[in-house]
XYZ file of C-alpha atoms in Angstrom:
512
model
C 0.255 -0.158 0.150
C 1.447 3.493 -1.302
C 2.409 5.201 1.676
C 0.524 9.100 2.429
C 2.081 11.469 0.509
C 4.130 14.241 2.761
C 5.077 17.341 0.933
C 7.526 17.556 -0.945
C 10.543 17.771 1.032
C 8.982 16.808 3.962
C 10.796 13.928 5.044
C 14.524 16.277 4.686
C 15.822 18.434 7.336
C 14.691 21.708 7.276
C 17.449 23.201 6.460
C 18.009 20.917 2.706
C 14.422 20.854 2.122
C 15.156 24.752 1.243
C 18.000 23.551 -0.818
C 15.592 21.206 -2.212
C 13.075 23.566 -3.240
C 15.453 26.391 -4.202
C 17.124 24.347 -6.580
C 16.793 24.955 -10.048
C 17.838 21.693 -10.790
C 15.539 18.676 -10.359
C 16.388 16.096 -7.506
C 15.198 12.934 -6.408
C 15.806 11.262 -3.127
C 15.044 7.906 -3.300
C 15.730 4.588 -0.396
C 17.240 0.965 -0.547
C 14.030 -0.012 -2.257
C 14.819 2.627 -4.668
C 11.840 4.082 -3.927
C 10.809 8.215 -3.955
C 11.105 9.802 -0.897
C 11.670 12.623 -1.899
C 11.439 15.228 -5.747
C 11.783 18.918 -5.459
C 9.570 21.118 -7.884
C 11.711 21.524 -10.426
C 11.689 17.658 -10.568
C 7.289 18.285 -10.710
C 7.793 20.336 -13.347
C 10.402 18.005 -14.670
C 7.993 14.496 -14.788
C 4.616 16.454 -14.920
C 4.144 14.637 -11.970
C 2.960 15.793 -8.163
C 4.766 15.012 -4.649
C 1.831 13.978 -3.402
C 1.029 11.654 -6.176
C 5.080 10.518 -6.673
C 6.043 9.633 -2.946
C 6.557 6.415 -2.016
C 5.869 5.337 -5.495
C 8.566 2.910 -7.337
C 11.535 5.066 -9.127
C 10.352 3.297 -12.259
C 8.069 4.833 -13.033
C 9.902 8.171 -14.553
C 12.396 5.144 -16.778
C 11.411 3.815 -19.871
C 10.386 0.157 -19.474
C 13.353 -1.104 -21.714
C 15.666 0.711 -20.067
C 14.817 0.015 -15.517
C 16.033 -4.270 -15.035
C 20.112 -2.741 -15.994
C 19.235 0.662 -14.138
C 17.876 -1.549 -11.239
C 21.080 -3.255 -10.867
C 23.093 -0.388 -11.534
C 21.474 2.012 -8.603
C 22.374 -1.862 -6.439
C 25.996 -2.361 -7.616
C 26.419 1.539 -7.396
C 24.822 0.990 -3.455
C 27.394 -2.411 -2.572
C 30.304 -0.213 -4.401
C 31.146 2.288 -1.483
C 32.250 4.643 -4.105
C 29.904 8.122 -1.952
C 29.312 10.189 -5.720
C 29.474 8.743 -9.261
C 28.232 10.733 -12.428
C 26.449 8.346 -13.902
C 25.897 10.197 -17.463
C 30.547 11.460 -18.355
C 29.411 8.973 -21.416
C 25.825 8.934 -22.609
C 22.173 9.811 -21.298
C 19.881 8.416 -19.461
C 16.822 8.462 -20.102
C 13.482 9.778 -18.012
C 9.834 8.654 -18.367
C 7.281 12.094 -17.885
C 3.754 11.139 -16.506
C 2.463 11.898 -19.916
C 4.559 9.250 -21.534
C 6.622 11.311 -23.287
C 10.468 9.775 -23.352
C 13.956 12.479 -23.024
C 17.268 12.411 -22.613
C 19.590 13.609 -18.975
C 21.860 13.502 -16.923
C 22.380 12.353 -13.733
C 24.623 12.541 -11.322
C 23.736 10.235 -7.935
C 25.426 10.821 -4.634
C 24.660 8.067 -1.397
C 23.027 9.711 1.609
C 24.010 8.711 4.859
C 23.902 10.061 8.355
C 20.951 11.603 10.137
C 17.129 12.675 10.807
C 15.141 10.724 8.206
C 18.046 9.121 6.240
C 19.874 8.361 9.793
C 18.856 4.201 8.924
C 19.133 2.205 5.871
C 20.656 3.811 2.886
C 19.337 6.573 0.900
C 20.712 7.649 -2.391
C 19.620 11.268 -4.387
C 19.723 12.148 -7.603
C 19.902 15.718 -9.561
C 19.023 15.391 -12.958
C 19.281 17.620 -16.324
C 16.504 17.865 -18.661
C 19.359 17.635 -21.738
C 15.394 18.418 -24.020
C 15.436 22.058 -22.735
C 18.288 24.664 -24.118
C 19.448 24.985 -20.942
C 20.013 20.955 -20.033
C 21.990 21.635 -23.891
C 24.507 24.396 -21.851
C 25.122 21.942 -19.764
C 26.158 19.133 -21.531
C 27.802 21.681 -24.081
C 29.705 22.668 -20.807
C 30.244 18.763 -18.634
C 32.096 17.427 -22.606
C 33.512 21.056 -22.869
C 35.113 19.627 -18.855
C 36.020 16.409 -20.513
C 37.585 17.575 -23.514
C 40.031 19.571 -21.047
C 40.765 16.214 -18.401
C 41.499 14.239 -21.667
C 43.123 17.241 -23.028
C 45.242 17.488 -19.550
C 46.165 14.334 -19.649
C 46.791 13.524 -23.102
C 50.678 12.145 -23.261
C 51.122 14.059 -26.154
C 52.032 17.967 -26.378
C 48.607 20.020 -26.760
C 48.522 23.949 -27.452
C 45.227 26.279 -28.022
C 46.487 29.355 -29.535
C 44.409 32.900 -30.259
C 45.414 34.805 -33.487
C 48.437 33.201 -33.011
C 49.164 33.469 -29.352
C 49.377 30.606 -27.048
C 46.652 30.458 -24.675
C 45.521 27.029 -23.441
C 48.525 23.964 -22.633
C 48.888 20.519 -21.539
C 51.741 19.619 -19.445
C 53.098 17.294 -21.570
C 53.668 20.565 -23.314
C 55.625 22.217 -20.264
C 57.324 19.666 -20.060
C 58.020 19.205 -23.756
C 59.885 22.419 -23.763
C 61.012 22.389 -20.117
C 59.273 24.736 -18.651
C 57.989 25.452 -15.033
C 54.690 26.313 -15.541
C 52.277 27.083 -18.277
C 52.839 30.678 -17.017
C 55.804 29.973 -18.713
C 54.677 29.278 -22.259
C 51.117 31.233 -22.185
C 50.801 34.199 -24.435
C 54.053 33.460 -26.722
C 53.541 33.878 -30.039
C 53.458 30.098 -31.471
C 56.995 30.925 -33.677
C 58.963 31.746 -31.198
C 59.572 28.359 -29.609
C 59.805 26.531 -33.681
C 63.456 26.528 -34.630
C 64.156 29.417 -37.577
C 64.516 26.761 -40.227
C 61.034 25.349 -39.634
C 58.604 29.258 -39.097
C 58.020 29.454 -42.610
C 56.889 25.690 -43.191
C 54.595 25.770 -40.152
C 53.072 29.952 -40.957
C 52.002 28.212 -45.063
C 50.300 25.527 -42.755
C 48.522 28.247 -40.471
C 47.404 30.463 -42.883
C 46.124 27.096 -45.476
C 43.743 26.018 -42.409
C 42.370 28.925 -41.071
C 41.230 29.651 -44.720
C 40.518 26.959 -45.060
C 39.296 25.214 -42.141
C 41.513 22.546 -43.101
C 44.357 21.307 -44.400
C 43.289 19.018 -47.315
C 40.040 18.445 -46.153
C 40.793 16.132 -44.040
C 40.649 18.455 -40.431
C 43.808 18.145 -39.711
C 47.611 19.281 -41.301
C 50.496 17.148 -40.121
C 54.640 18.434 -40.202
C 57.468 17.294 -39.413
C 59.735 20.486 -37.837
C 61.040 21.231 -35.273
C 61.177 22.880 -32.242
C 63.269 25.056 -29.368
C 63.103 24.608 -25.810
C 63.830 27.336 -23.344
C 67.193 26.225 -22.608
C 67.081 26.294 -26.978
C 67.992 23.010 -27.300
C 66.216 21.583 -29.862
C 63.428 18.662 -30.591
C 62.399 16.432 -33.797
C 58.907 16.356 -33.556
C 55.400 15.379 -36.383
C 52.639 18.519 -36.266
C 49.600 17.890 -36.279
C 47.487 21.559 -37.187
C 43.909 21.487 -36.855
C 41.046 24.722 -36.405
C 38.746 24.994 -33.539
C 35.295 25.310 -36.026
C 33.733 26.163 -32.616
C 35.793 28.820 -31.631
C 35.922 31.543 -34.918
C 38.458 31.109 -37.545
C 41.643 32.277 -35.508
C 41.604 29.397 -32.874
C 44.427 26.382 -33.261
C 44.951 22.845 -31.838
C 48.920 21.977 -32.485
C 49.173 18.550 -31.159
C 53.228 18.471 -30.582
C 54.542 14.740 -30.695
C 58.154 14.279 -29.246
C 60.310 12.164 -32.135
C 64.171 13.072 -31.647
C 64.109 9.790 -30.698
C 63.068 7.599 -32.894
C 64.646 10.128 -36.154
C 67.699 9.976 -34.452
C 67.898 6.020 -34.559
C 66.284 5.872 -38.024
C 68.642 8.056 -39.070
C 70.972 6.276 -37.157
C 69.841 3.094 -39.103
C 69.872 4.258 -42.858
C 73.281 5.518 -41.974
C 74.487 1.867 -41.034
C 72.818 0.367 -44.150
C 74.325 3.464 -46.807
C 77.153 2.314 -44.764
C 76.397 -1.539 -45.308
C 76.070 -0.956 -49.282
C 79.516 1.376 -49.784
C 80.697 -2.082 -47.769
C 78.379 -4.360 -50.616
C 79.873 -2.027 -53.041
C 83.735 -2.297 -52.269
C 83.667 -6.077 -52.134
C 81.954 -6.052 -55.179
C 84.224 -3.968 -56.824
C 87.272 -5.991 -55.424
C 86.063 -9.241 -56.745
C 86.292 -7.857 -60.029
C 89.844 -6.962 -59.746
C 90.499 -9.932 -58.611
C 88.714 -12.470 -61.028
C 90.385 -9.815 -63.706
C 93.674 -10.661 -62.851
C 92.911 -14.479 -62.501
C 91.547 -13.893 -65.611
C 94.964 -12.593 -67.054
C 97.083 -14.512 -65.593
C 94.750 -18.071 -66.831
C 94.665 -16.312 -70.625
C 98.427 -15.667 -70.364
C 99.922 -17.706 -67.976
C 98.356 -20.822 -68.454
C 97.252 -20.274 -71.582
C 100.825 -19.753 -73.209
C 102.134 -23.009 -71.019
C 99.740 -24.457 -72.449
C 99.052 -23.204 -76.433
C 103.104 -24.399 -75.974
C 102.680 -28.045 -74.730
C 100.601 -28.344 -77.258
C 102.762 -27.120 -80.444
C 105.492 -29.799 -78.815
C 103.648 -32.687 -78.690
C 101.795 -31.333 -81.868
C 105.376 -31.133 -83.200
C 106.486 -34.821 -81.607
C 103.730 -36.916 -83.702
C 105.130 -36.285 -87.043
C 108.624 -38.167 -85.509
C 107.321 -41.256 -83.927
C 107.222 -43.940 -85.587
C 105.156 -46.242 -83.476
C 101.268 -45.934 -84.115
C 100.978 -46.021 -80.530
C 102.662 -43.426 -79.760
C 101.160 -41.851 -82.429
C 97.474 -42.746 -80.545
C 98.498 -41.534 -77.329
C 99.749 -38.217 -78.201
C 96.826 -37.272 -80.503
C 94.401 -38.363 -77.366
C 97.000 -35.880 -75.473
C 96.345 -33.106 -78.193
C 92.502 -33.663 -77.903
C 93.127 -33.127 -73.642
C 95.131 -29.840 -74.221
C 92.084 -28.860 -76.384
C 89.228 -29.306 -73.854
C 91.703 -28.388 -71.012
C 92.103 -24.556 -73.177
C 88.469 -24.533 -74.568
C 88.224 -25.352 -70.204
C 90.361 -22.583 -69.290
C 89.162 -20.180 -71.151
C 85.084 -21.285 -70.570
C 86.632 -20.566 -66.660
C 88.813 -17.499 -67.506
C 85.196 -15.988 -69.556
C 82.692 -16.689 -66.663
C 86.162 -14.241 -64.137
C 86.336 -11.783 -66.215
C 85.409 -11.695 -70.398
C 88.542 -9.987 -72.153
C 86.627 -9.126 -74.074
C 84.755 -6.331 -71.729
C 88.114 -4.888 -71.759
C 89.268 -5.938 -75.796
C 86.109 -5.235 -77.691
C 83.610 -3.261 -75.213
C 80.429 -3.818 -73.439
C 77.990 -4.541 -76.777
C 80.293 -7.260 -78.249
C 80.698 -8.596 -74.388
C 76.337 -9.478 -73.897
C 76.099 -10.230 -77.595
C 78.252 -13.197 -76.616
C 76.576 -13.573 -73.580
C 73.521 -13.960 -76.264
C 75.258 -16.669 -78.141
C 76.319 -18.581 -74.405
C 73.278 -19.046 -73.012
C 71.625 -19.790 -76.695
C 73.742 -22.359 -77.140
C 74.117 -23.758 -73.036
C 70.110 -23.182 -72.772
C 69.012 -23.972 -76.068
C 66.811 -21.166 -76.078
C 66.179 -18.266 -79.145
C 68.273 -14.957 -77.798
C 68.567 -11.993 -79.026
C 69.899 -8.445 -78.624
C 68.774 -5.321 -79.934
C 72.141 -2.833 -78.676
C 71.450 1.353 -79.230
C 73.838 2.534 -82.009
C 73.845 5.880 -79.438
C 75.212 5.030 -76.130
C 78.098 7.445 -75.351
C 81.153 5.504 -74.029
C 81.048 3.570 -71.024
C 83.447 3.913 -67.793
C 84.918 0.173 -66.707
C 82.715 0.695 -63.520
C 79.307 0.365 -65.225
C 79.952 -1.278 -68.398
C 81.152 -4.607 -66.013
C 78.003 -3.574 -63.788
C 75.908 -3.747 -66.429
C 77.551 -6.575 -68.161
C 76.966 -8.384 -64.174
C 73.060 -7.416 -64.294
C 72.646 -9.169 -68.566
C 74.427 -12.448 -67.094
C 72.532 -12.594 -63.380
C 68.729 -12.326 -65.432
C 70.053 -14.941 -67.819
C 71.244 -17.577 -65.195
C 68.015 -16.775 -63.593
C 66.004 -16.899 -66.645
C 67.789 -20.143 -66.520
C 66.973 -21.719 -63.361
C 62.989 -19.736 -63.071
C 61.898 -19.226 -66.430
C 61.082 -22.060 -68.483
C 61.232 -19.322 -71.533
C 62.215 -20.213 -75.316
C 63.090 -16.752 -76.151
C 64.421 -13.308 -74.538
C 65.328 -10.615 -75.468
C 67.570 -8.487 -74.444
C 67.382 -4.874 -75.315
C 70.483 -1.647 -74.035
C 68.962 2.012 -74.478
C 69.678 6.078 -74.157
C 66.275 7.279 -72.484
C 66.329 10.636 -70.945
C 69.910 10.818 -69.863
C 69.924 7.207 -68.685
C 70.738 3.692 -69.505
C 67.809 1.368 -69.795
C 68.642 -2.595 -69.623
C 65.672 -4.683 -70.479
C 65.202 -8.216 -70.109
C 62.692 -9.891 -71.120
C 61.400 -13.875 -71.482
C 58.585 -15.454 -72.088
C 58.061 -18.367 -68.997
C 56.454 -18.203 -66.467
C 57.082 -14.342 -65.040
C 57.517 -13.309 -61.495
C 56.290 -14.657 -58.495
C 54.782 -11.376 -57.039
C 57.301 -9.497 -54.467
C 59.919 -11.152 -55.874
C 62.726 -8.306 -55.715
C 62.530 -8.466 -51.888
C 61.672 -11.999 -51.767
C 63.933 -13.046 -49.317
C 66.663 -16.011 -51.059
C 65.862 -13.888 -54.476
C 69.807 -13.322 -54.283
C 70.541 -13.706 -58.127
C 67.414 -9.915 -58.568
C 69.310 -8.819 -55.050
C 72.488 -8.976 -56.287
C 71.716 -7.269 -59.613
C 69.707 -3.787 -57.445
C 72.449 -3.766 -54.801
C 74.497 -3.021 -58.232
C 72.084 -0.264 -60.113
C 72.059 0.619 -56.454
C 75.496 1.397 -56.484
C 75.351 3.572 -59.803
C 72.574 5.402 -58.371
C 69.592 3.855 -60.563
C 66.910 1.594 -59.847
C 65.133 -2.327 -60.333
C 62.177 -2.740 -61.550
C 60.696 -6.424 -61.842
C 57.225 -7.227 -63.138
C 54.698 -9.628 -65.659
C 53.717 -7.797 -68.980
C 50.109 -9.026 -69.656
C 51.743 -10.796 -72.334
C 53.015 -12.864 -70.133
C 56.776 -13.725 -69.152
C 58.762 -11.813 -67.032
C 60.265 -8.923 -67.382
C 63.313 -7.065 -66.324
C 64.522 -3.403 -66.940
C 67.197 -1.496 -64.920
C 68.043 2.639 -65.375
C 71.092 3.889 -64.255
C 72.503 7.394 -64.698
C 74.753 8.309 -68.038
C 76.677 9.668 -65.035
C 76.816 7.527 -61.934
C 78.345 8.729 -58.581
C 81.890 8.209 -57.805
C 82.321 5.235 -56.682
C 83.757 6.640 -53.202
C 82.076 9.544 -53.230
C 80.301 9.033 -49.486
C 76.827 8.938 -49.763
C 74.004 11.907 -48.705
C 72.715 11.589 -45.551
C 69.209 11.507 -45.222
C 68.226 14.996 -44.381
C 65.025 15.549 -41.421
C 61.518 17.398 -42.893
C 63.297 20.341 -41.251
C 65.821 22.455 -43.380
C 68.538 24.504 -42.089
C 72.032 23.231 -40.626
C 71.776 20.189 -38.371
C 72.086 21.332 -35.049
C 72.681 19.610 -31.481
C 69.550 18.085 -30.413
C 68.265 17.396 -25.808
C 68.929 13.601 -25.517
């Protein structure tokens, strides 16, 4: 049976009753069984229900049926948690139900009432509600969101500042730490450009103008920059800056999120320098190997080749003088062995270093490679060499020769091709070497695939000349390998240009 309804604040001590009665916010008090024990005038107006009608009734009458079970569990869990106060609408609104059946969104803060007077026995709870469907409620929600936003920004791990007319009006804790300040007062009021490294200011100034003019940096609402900032002690930090306009603060308000990437850029620079050092070492090893190959090939040709030729001549001169046929047959067999040995010697010498590359040039060497591959592989190999290719220095010639040699070896091992075409041309200040076949083509990612040492070697030789390697499978089928190198490649002993950071200007010391 519903108890007799007292006045709206009759259950409260007089001071609390006066406060609740005068409050502009709706206040409802409930007991442990979630029955209403107090409903102030603002709550009566919000729900369209008098205190006399509401007191003693369950709170669920003001909650849509689909939310009642979940709401009851939330209140019970809150009561058992021992937490004295909690906002129930920080992330989302709850839904209320007026006496006329109308639903409305509301922000709710609930607190446990322990203590005195009518609340001395049992547990009681008071709920403060704001109707978000009214203008006042919307203002309340906006202000709550702003407070939440400020809290999130204040404790964000990245530095954040907000600037008004290019002057800093807000900084978070991470921003204070990034610039080495003791407090926000050391940064507030400064020009945003004052805290940038001088070579970075023009780029940021242009980005700010673009953001203020267009409202964003290019359609996604944000401009990203890689620049440098200057701490209060003068040391520099490498940073990534995300710059955006705040649309609800006018056309001069900017938010900049600054990520300190000094360590990452230093590590990236060190890794790039290590890669360049390894590339130079690899290039030098290739050069040393080529020099040794040439020396051995020359000695095989000049020393061993001449001695074998002299031995053959001596044996050939003995054959007519011998009267015994058995001896002549043995001499003939030895001459055949010498012929095979000389042929093997020439083949080994050519594999080590084709003398025709030194004596006749790259064109003749590539044509010899093509004829040799056609003979060994039993396929058709055609060569097209442009007449306009200028004379090349030894380093470029041997590199291109080795690339063709490795490409043909790769085709023999993997392509199952019957036709190969080799072309060397000059295009726009570059030498373009193309090797095409009608085989099975390259697997996806072949150039970077682990174990593709042949293609890796070609790519490293191309990089050493300042060039590039591309492999693909033409629509007509087969595989295509294309190497592009400049006609004037970098000097072999010239140090590689170090990778540059996004900020322009000299590279000063940075803080550790």
